[in-house]
Structure formats: structure tokens, C-alpha cells
Tab-separated table of C-alpha atoms and ligand atoms in Angstrom:
chain	number	residue	atom	x	y	z
B	1	MET	CA	-14.412	46.587	-165.465
B	2	SER	CA	-13.150	49.845	-163.790
B	3	ASP	CA	-9.742	51.483	-164.615
B	4	TYR	CA	-8.806	50.673	-160.971
B	5	ASP	CA	-9.179	46.502	-161.566
B	6	ARG	CA	-5.505	45.561	-161.119
B	7	ALA	CA	-2.389	47.343	-161.673
B	8	TRP	CA	-0.376	44.409	-161.085
B	9	ASP	CA	-0.300	40.568	-162.029
B	10	GLU	CA	1.991	37.793	-160.665
B	11	GLN	CA	4.324	38.537	-163.900
B	12	LEU	CA	4.655	42.180	-163.645
B	13	LEU	CA	5.614	41.871	-159.207
B	14	GLN	CA	8.174	39.474	-160.244
B	15	ASN	CA	10.506	42.668	-160.315
B	16	PRO	CA	7.878	45.967	-160.633
B	17	HIS	CA	10.672	47.974	-161.163
B	18	LEU	CA	12.051	46.778	-164.820
B	19	VAL	CA	8.053	46.962	-166.261
B	20	ALA	CA	8.358	49.719	-168.985
B	21	ASP	CA	4.774	51.356	-167.777
B	22	LYS	CA	5.849	51.284	-163.902
B	23	ARG	CA	4.992	55.142	-163.675
B	24	SER	CA	0.970	54.728	-165.204
B	25	ARG	CA	0.374	51.442	-162.716
B	26	VAL	CA	1.649	53.489	-159.456
B	27	GLN	CA	-0.009	56.209	-160.715
B	28	ARG	CA	-3.395	53.971	-161.006
B	29	MET	CA	-2.672	51.876	-157.753
B	30	PHE	CA	-2.155	55.141	-155.548
B	31	SER	CA	-5.638	56.197	-157.041
B	32	ALA	CA	-7.230	53.605	-156.531
B	33	ILE	CA	-6.330	53.219	-152.645
B	34	ALA	CA	-6.023	57.024	-151.738
B	35	PRO	CA	-9.335	57.159	-149.913
B	36	SER	CA	-8.397	54.382	-146.999
B	37	TYR	CA	-4.457	55.278	-147.214
B	38	ASP	CA	-3.958	57.274	-143.924
B	39	LEU	CA	-5.958	54.618	-142.201
B	40	ASN	CA	-4.519	51.556	-144.022
B	41	ASN	CA	-0.645	52.989	-142.906
B	42	ARG	CA	-1.486	53.953	-139.265
B	43	LEU	CA	-2.647	50.606	-138.682
B	44	HIS	CA	-0.421	48.490	-140.860
B	45	SER	CA	2.822	50.208	-139.166
B	46	PHE	CA	1.084	49.874	-135.546
B	47	GLY	CA	1.314	53.821	-135.765
B	48	ARG	CA	4.929	53.757	-136.556
B	49	ASP	CA	5.058	55.905	-139.764
B	50	GLN	CA	3.815	58.885	-138.483
B	51	TYR	CA	7.203	58.119	-136.046
B	52	TRP	CA	9.587	57.918	-138.872
B	53	ARG	CA	8.447	60.907	-140.245
B	54	LYS	CA	8.959	62.432	-137.342
B	55	LYS	CA	12.337	61.072	-136.880
B	56	ALA	CA	12.845	62.831	-140.662
B	57	VAL	CA	12.118	66.093	-139.869
B	58	ARG	CA	14.371	65.816	-136.813
B	59	ILE	CA	17.372	64.992	-139.162
B	60	ALA	CA	16.403	67.321	-141.895
B	61	ALA	CA	17.091	69.629	-139.171
B	62	PRO	CA	14.614	72.611	-140.870
B	63	ARG	CA	15.663	76.129	-139.379
B	64	PRO	CA	12.475	78.790	-138.815
B	65	ASN	CA	12.584	80.239	-142.672
B	66	ASP	CA	13.544	77.171	-144.798
B	67	THR	CA	11.781	76.062	-148.042
B	68	VAL	CA	10.683	73.069	-148.285
B	69	VAL	CA	9.591	70.392	-150.963
B	70	ASP	CA	8.360	67.224	-149.792
B	71	VAL	CA	8.059	65.046	-153.274
B	72	ALA	CA	5.464	61.961	-153.815
B	73	CYS	CA	3.719	63.706	-150.709
B	74	GLY	CA	0.583	61.835	-150.958
B	75	THR	CA	-2.073	62.954	-148.310
B	76	GLY	CA	0.746	65.275	-147.079
B	77	ASP	CA	1.634	63.769	-143.730
B	78	LEU	CA	5.499	64.381	-144.095
B	79	THR	CA	4.707	67.946	-145.818
B	80	LEU	CA	2.322	69.461	-143.189
B	81	ALA	CA	5.019	67.609	-140.448
B	82	PHE	CA	7.317	69.959	-141.791
B	83	SER	CA	5.431	73.187	-141.611
B	84	ARG	CA	5.305	73.021	-138.259
B	85	MET	CA	8.608	73.524	-137.957
B	86	THR	CA	9.397	76.091	-140.514
B	87	SER	CA	7.631	79.534	-141.070
B	88	GLY	CA	9.224	79.212	-144.868
B	89	PRO	CA	7.121	77.968	-147.771
B	90	VAL	CA	6.359	74.671	-148.037
B	91	ILE	CA	5.366	72.868	-151.164
B	92	GLY	CA	4.037	69.501	-151.445
B	93	ILE	CA	4.126	67.602	-154.759
B	94	ASP	CA	2.619	64.562	-156.493
B	95	PHE	CA	1.750	63.015	-159.788
B	96	THR	CA	-1.233	61.441	-158.562
B	97	TYR	CA	-4.374	63.800	-158.591
B	98	ASP	CA	-6.730	61.378	-155.714
B	99	MET	CA	-4.177	62.272	-153.451
B	100	LEU	CA	-4.026	65.648	-152.941
B	101	PRO	CA	-7.552	66.489	-152.265
B	102	LEU	CA	-7.224	64.521	-148.984
B	103	ALA	CA	-3.801	66.782	-148.273
B	104	LEU	CA	-5.685	70.326	-149.235
B	105	LYS	CA	-8.459	68.779	-146.696
B	106	LYS	CA	-5.664	68.371	-143.869
B	107	SER	CA	-4.025	71.596	-144.228
B	108	SER	CA	-7.330	73.450	-144.157
B	109	ARG	CA	-8.184	71.654	-140.968
B	110	THR	CA	-4.661	73.057	-139.454
B	111	SER	CA	-5.052	76.177	-141.563
B	112	SER	CA	-1.574	76.196	-142.701
B	113	SER	CA	-0.235	78.184	-145.749
B	114	VAL	CA	1.111	74.977	-147.502
B	115	GLY	CA	0.957	74.889	-151.160
B	116	TRP	CA	0.443	71.657	-153.486
B	117	ILE	CA	1.150	70.975	-156.462
B	118	ASN	CA	0.048	67.944	-159.004
B	119	ALA	CA	4.145	67.295	-160.730
B	120	ASP	CA	6.356	63.954	-161.737
B	121	ALA	CA	9.103	63.784	-158.976
B	122	GLN	CA	11.578	63.137	-162.444
B	123	CYS	CA	10.394	66.858	-163.388
B	124	LEU	CA	9.836	69.130	-160.947
B	125	PRO	CA	8.176	72.473	-162.059
B	126	LEU	CA	10.883	74.674	-159.568
B	127	SER	CA	13.707	76.836	-160.956
B	128	ASP	CA	16.998	76.157	-159.831
B	129	ALA	CA	18.054	76.106	-156.566
B	130	CYS	CA	15.121	77.431	-155.081
B	131	CYS	CA	14.318	75.496	-151.531
B	132	ASP	CA	16.625	73.999	-148.525
B	133	ILE	CA	15.101	70.524	-148.041
B	134	VAL	CA	13.752	68.127	-150.280
B	135	SER	CA	12.221	65.130	-148.779
B	136	ILE	CA	10.781	61.912	-150.442
B	137	ALA	CA	8.914	59.518	-147.820
B	138	PHE	CA	7.843	56.065	-149.267
B	139	GLY	CA	8.083	57.642	-152.919
B	140	ILE	CA	11.898	57.150	-154.526
B	141	ARG	CA	10.478	53.520	-154.695
B	142	ASN	CA	7.867	54.090	-157.107
B	143	VAL	CA	9.625	55.941	-159.095
B	144	GLN	CA	10.465	54.662	-162.532
B	145	ASP	CA	13.711	56.518	-163.313
B	146	ILE	CA	15.354	57.256	-159.796
B	147	ARG	CA	18.678	58.575	-161.440
B	148	SER	CA	16.342	60.941	-163.469
B	149	ALA	CA	14.790	62.010	-160.015
B	150	MET	CA	17.561	62.503	-157.982
B	151	LYS	CA	19.113	64.872	-160.470
B	152	GLU	CA	15.986	67.046	-160.014
B	153	PHE	CA	16.088	67.039	-156.399
B	154	TYR	CA	19.853	68.111	-156.619
B	155	ARG	CA	18.868	70.644	-159.086
B	156	VAL	CA	16.018	72.322	-156.913
B	157	LEU	CA	18.420	72.579	-153.596
B	158	ARG	CA	20.262	75.618	-152.897
B	159	PRO	CA	24.223	74.725	-152.170
B	160	ASN	CA	23.571	73.466	-148.152
B	161	GLY	CA	20.188	72.203	-149.178
B	162	ARG	CA	19.288	68.777	-147.397
B	163	LEU	CA	17.886	65.621	-149.609
B	164	ILE	CA	15.721	63.342	-147.167
B	165	ILE	CA	14.430	60.095	-148.275
B	166	LEU	CA	13.138	57.687	-146.356
B	167	GLU	CA	12.261	54.245	-147.720
B	168	PHE	CA	10.940	50.781	-146.073
B	169	SER	CA	14.213	48.379	-145.948
B	170	GLU	CA	14.556	44.569	-145.721
B	171	PRO	CA	15.817	44.128	-142.219
B	172	GLN	CA	19.390	42.608	-142.233
B	173	GLN	CA	18.631	40.349	-138.986
B	174	PRO	CA	17.539	37.160	-140.157
B	175	LEU	CA	15.003	36.623	-137.410
B	176	VAL	CA	13.322	39.892	-137.913
B	177	ARG	CA	13.564	39.730	-141.596
B	178	PHE	CA	11.746	35.894	-141.512
B	179	LEU	CA	9.109	37.844	-139.383
B	180	ASN	CA	8.535	40.808	-141.418
B	181	ARG	CA	7.953	38.663	-144.722
B	182	ILE	CA	5.437	37.272	-143.084
B	183	TYR	CA	3.607	39.826	-142.016
B	184	SER	CA	4.171	41.968	-145.456
B	185	TYR	CA	3.569	39.054	-147.561
B	186	HIS	CA	0.916	36.889	-145.849
B	187	LEU	CA	-1.299	38.970	-143.295
B	188	MET	CA	-1.204	42.422	-144.156
B	189	PRO	CA	-2.094	42.198	-148.145
B	190	ILE	CA	-5.097	40.238	-147.022
B	191	THR	CA	-6.206	43.046	-144.141
B	192	ALA	CA	-5.554	46.072	-146.461
B	193	SER	CA	-6.870	45.124	-149.416
B	194	LEU	CA	-10.463	44.395	-147.687
B	195	ILE	CA	-9.963	47.714	-145.804
B	196	ALA	CA	-9.367	49.608	-149.286
B	197	ARG	CA	-11.120	47.540	-151.094
B	198	ASP	CA	-8.873	46.958	-153.195
B	199	ARG	CA	-8.021	45.071	-156.861
B	200	SER	CA	-5.175	47.118	-158.233
B	201	GLY	CA	-2.742	45.005	-156.184
B	202	ALA	CA	-1.543	47.678	-154.392
B	203	TYR	CA	-1.247	45.204	-151.175
B	204	GLN	CA	0.571	42.604	-153.239
B	205	TYR	CA	3.259	45.264	-154.880
B	206	LEU	CA	4.394	46.962	-151.465
B	207	PRO	CA	6.300	44.112	-149.904
B	208	ARG	CA	7.447	42.888	-153.766
B	209	SER	CA	8.749	46.670	-154.452
B	210	ILE	CA	10.348	46.703	-151.284
B	211	GLU	CA	12.428	43.210	-151.438
B	212	THR	CA	13.548	43.870	-155.192
B	213	PHE	CA	14.311	47.708	-154.563
B	214	ILE	CA	17.856	48.581	-154.409
B	215	SER	CA	19.782	48.275	-151.241
B	216	ARG	CA	21.007	50.349	-148.609
B	217	GLN	CA	24.634	50.445	-149.879
B	218	GLN	CA	23.156	51.128	-153.527
B	219	MET	CA	21.402	53.887	-152.454
B	220	THR	CA	24.051	55.940	-150.472
B	221	ARG	CA	25.885	55.318	-153.461
B	222	LEU	CA	23.642	57.079	-155.939
B	223	MET	CA	23.216	59.639	-153.673
B	224	ALA	CA	26.915	60.287	-153.488
B	225	GLU	CA	26.759	59.842	-157.583
B	226	THR	CA	24.435	62.476	-158.278
B	227	GLY	CA	27.054	64.941	-156.233
B	228	PHE	CA	25.610	65.050	-152.491
B	229	VAL	CA	28.180	64.581	-149.533
B	230	SER	CA	28.384	64.142	-146.093
B	231	VAL	CA	25.657	61.024	-146.837
B	232	GLU	CA	23.856	59.039	-144.254
B	233	GLN	CA	21.826	56.439	-143.511
B	234	HIS	CA	19.828	56.095	-140.233
B	235	PRO	CA	17.255	52.924	-139.756
B	236	MET	CA	14.482	52.561	-137.335
B	237	THR	CA	12.280	49.747	-136.379
B	238	PHE	CA	14.728	47.322	-136.673
B	239	GLY	CA	15.860	48.205	-140.197
B	240	VAL	CA	12.219	48.335	-141.802
B	241	CYS	CA	12.690	51.703	-142.745
B	242	VAL	CA	15.576	53.992	-143.238
B	243	CYS	CA	15.877	57.667	-143.227
B	244	TYR	CA	18.859	58.651	-145.506
B	245	ARG	CA	20.181	62.385	-145.830
B	246	GLY	CA	22.347	63.953	-147.966
B	247	ILE	CA	23.608	67.762	-148.387
B	248	LYS	CA	24.243	69.321	-151.647
B	249	PRO	CA	27.996	71.232	-151.135
B	250	MET	CA	28.593	74.734	-150.767
B	251	ASP	CA	30.731	74.510	-154.115
B	252	SER	CA	28.387	72.622	-156.366
B	253	SER	CA	29.844	73.746	-159.344
B	254	GLN	CA	32.715	71.851	-158.930
B	255	GLN	CA	30.359	68.639	-158.780
B	256	HIS	CA	30.120	65.998	-161.063
B	257	ILE	CA	26.643	65.379	-161.985
B	258	VAL	CA	26.042	61.551	-163.442
Z	1	LIG	C1	3.538	55.189	-150.535
Z	1	LIG	S1	2.521	57.036	-151.123
Z	1	LIG	C2	3.788	58.353	-149.951
Z	1	LIG	C3	2.948	59.616	-149.689
Z	1	LIG	C4	3.525	59.814	-148.455
Z	1	LIG	N1	4.941	60.384	-148.848
Z	1	LIG	C5	3.445	59.583	-146.930
Z	1	LIG	O1	4.234	59.699	-146.480
Z	1	LIG	O2	2.773	58.649	-146.712
Z	1	LIG	C6	3.876	56.960	-152.480
Z	1	LIG	C7	3.625	58.288	-152.971
Z	1	LIG	O3	4.537	58.725	-154.201
Z	1	LIG	C8	3.620	59.236	-155.182
Z	1	LIG	N2	4.762	59.028	-156.255
Z	1	LIG	C9	4.846	57.657	-157.021
Z	1	LIG	N3	6.364	58.104	-157.770
Z	1	LIG	C10	6.125	59.498	-158.036
Z	1	LIG	C11	6.445	60.423	-158.844
Z	1	LIG	N4	6.851	60.227	-159.430
Z	1	LIG	N5	6.510	61.872	-158.904
Z	1	LIG	C12	5.597	62.749	-157.997
Z	1	LIG	N6	4.908	61.164	-156.878
Z	1	LIG	C13	5.254	59.794	-157.386
Z	1	LIG	C14	2.212	58.597	-155.083
Z	1	LIG	O4	1.470	58.958	-155.987
Z	1	LIG	C15	2.300	58.313	-153.843
Z	1	LIG	O5	1.048	59.458	-153.343
């Protein structure tokens, strides 16, 4: 049995967010699927994933010299989308080492000057108030302690900096939700697991981790409780995906961080 066998089983998938060692299971799962991660994304989102990332960049509205930190960057698609919009420093951070060489390969092809760091969202190796935008795409759901990651995002942002969270969501329209569930539970896991030759359970974890994740309302409340203001949510593609944006206030010393 290799290390990559079975990060998840039926019992753990009842609610993967409550599993005590979620962190190491998530890491093992992403190591296992890293080589075919992009292909599976493009195929199983019908090409929508790159549109969602572009829309997130537009919502972040980067200025020409903004510093951007893309947390849980994976193979770097959102990081690189930001790097095309700013001449300031852009850093991609991920705790799964196997994702980063794939990201680096892409950034060297496009000759962009992006830095890649292997670190955890809950403990960013960055100084306070060092960046203008923090983004996290399809990553926050995988973090063990969302509240502590949110505090880190707040800490490293400058006043007036923007937090951008892109994440899957359950569509609210009943028919769309029904069709989406059939696809996510019964079709996608078969083809995605075959393509990735995955035995970690990553594509069984995906729909279950979305269904059991906090609601949109809970997400916006958590952002506000952390201190972010003007919190907005932008649903996309029938609500399959949502982009959240919050701003760190100018006078952040007055904010109570929970
Ligand atoms: C679904 S992928 C998303 C990758 C990329 N952001 C994208 O848009 O394709 C989730 C990524 O989050 C990373 N991740 C999960 N928890 C993390 C954490 N606590 N700290 C840093 N990275 C994390 C995983 O290693 C994985 O690469």
C-alpha cells in the first residue's frame, strides 16, 4: 500500500470537516491528484474554472503595483491570473509541496516573476500588513481551522486591502441543486478518479466537503466577525461557485478580531 491510498473512507466522509487530522488527509489527497489536477479541473467544470478565476480577479480590482498573495495556490492558475494584472510582487502559497513544481513550470513558461512558498494558510510566513490582496480559490473549504486562516489573511493585509475567497457552493434553486448533485456524486467521481488514477478518495471528498461546508451566510458572517467590512458575495454559474470579497478597514486598530 502506498502513502497515497485512501485518505478518505465512507465514515470520515460523513463530515470531513470534523475529522481531527483533516489537514494531513487533505495534503495527502492533493499530493495524489496533483499531476492531473488541471486536466480534471478543465474537463469537469466544462472550462468554467478559468472563467471563475478571471471573474475573481476582476472583483479584486488589482491596481498596477498591488502586492498579491494567493493562498492555497495549487498549480497556480489564480496566482498567474493576478500576475498578468499587476507589476507588483505576486506570491503563491500552498502546503502541498507536490503542487508547487507544477506551478513553477507554468510560471517559467510565461516568464512571469512570481514567487512560490510551501506553507500553511493558518501560519503564513509573511509580515503584518504586507500585501494589498489576499486570495484563496477552492482552498478555504480544505483548511482545518478556517477562523485562524481568516485571522492570518486579515493580519497580512494592509488597511484597505481586499480578501477574495472563491469557493464552491450548493446551488439554491432546487432543480439545479438536484442535477448538480447527480453530476457531483455519481458522474464526476468516476471519470475524475479514472483520469487521476486516484485511490485517495479525493473525488468522493469533493462533493461531500461542499455539502457539509459552512453556508454562504456563515461565510460572510465569519468574514465580518474577523473584521472585514463591505463584505459581498457574487454567485456564479447558477450558484455552483461564489466569489466573496471583504475589505480590511482603513482604521483596522478599531476592529475587534475574534
Ligand atoms: C482545490 S485546490 C485549489 C488550487 C488553486 N487555488 C486553484 O484555483 O486551482 C486546493 C489547494 O489548497 C491547498 N491547501 C489546502 N489546505 C491548505 C492550507 N491549510 N494551507 C495551504 N494550502 C492549503 C491544497 O494543497 C490544494 O493545493
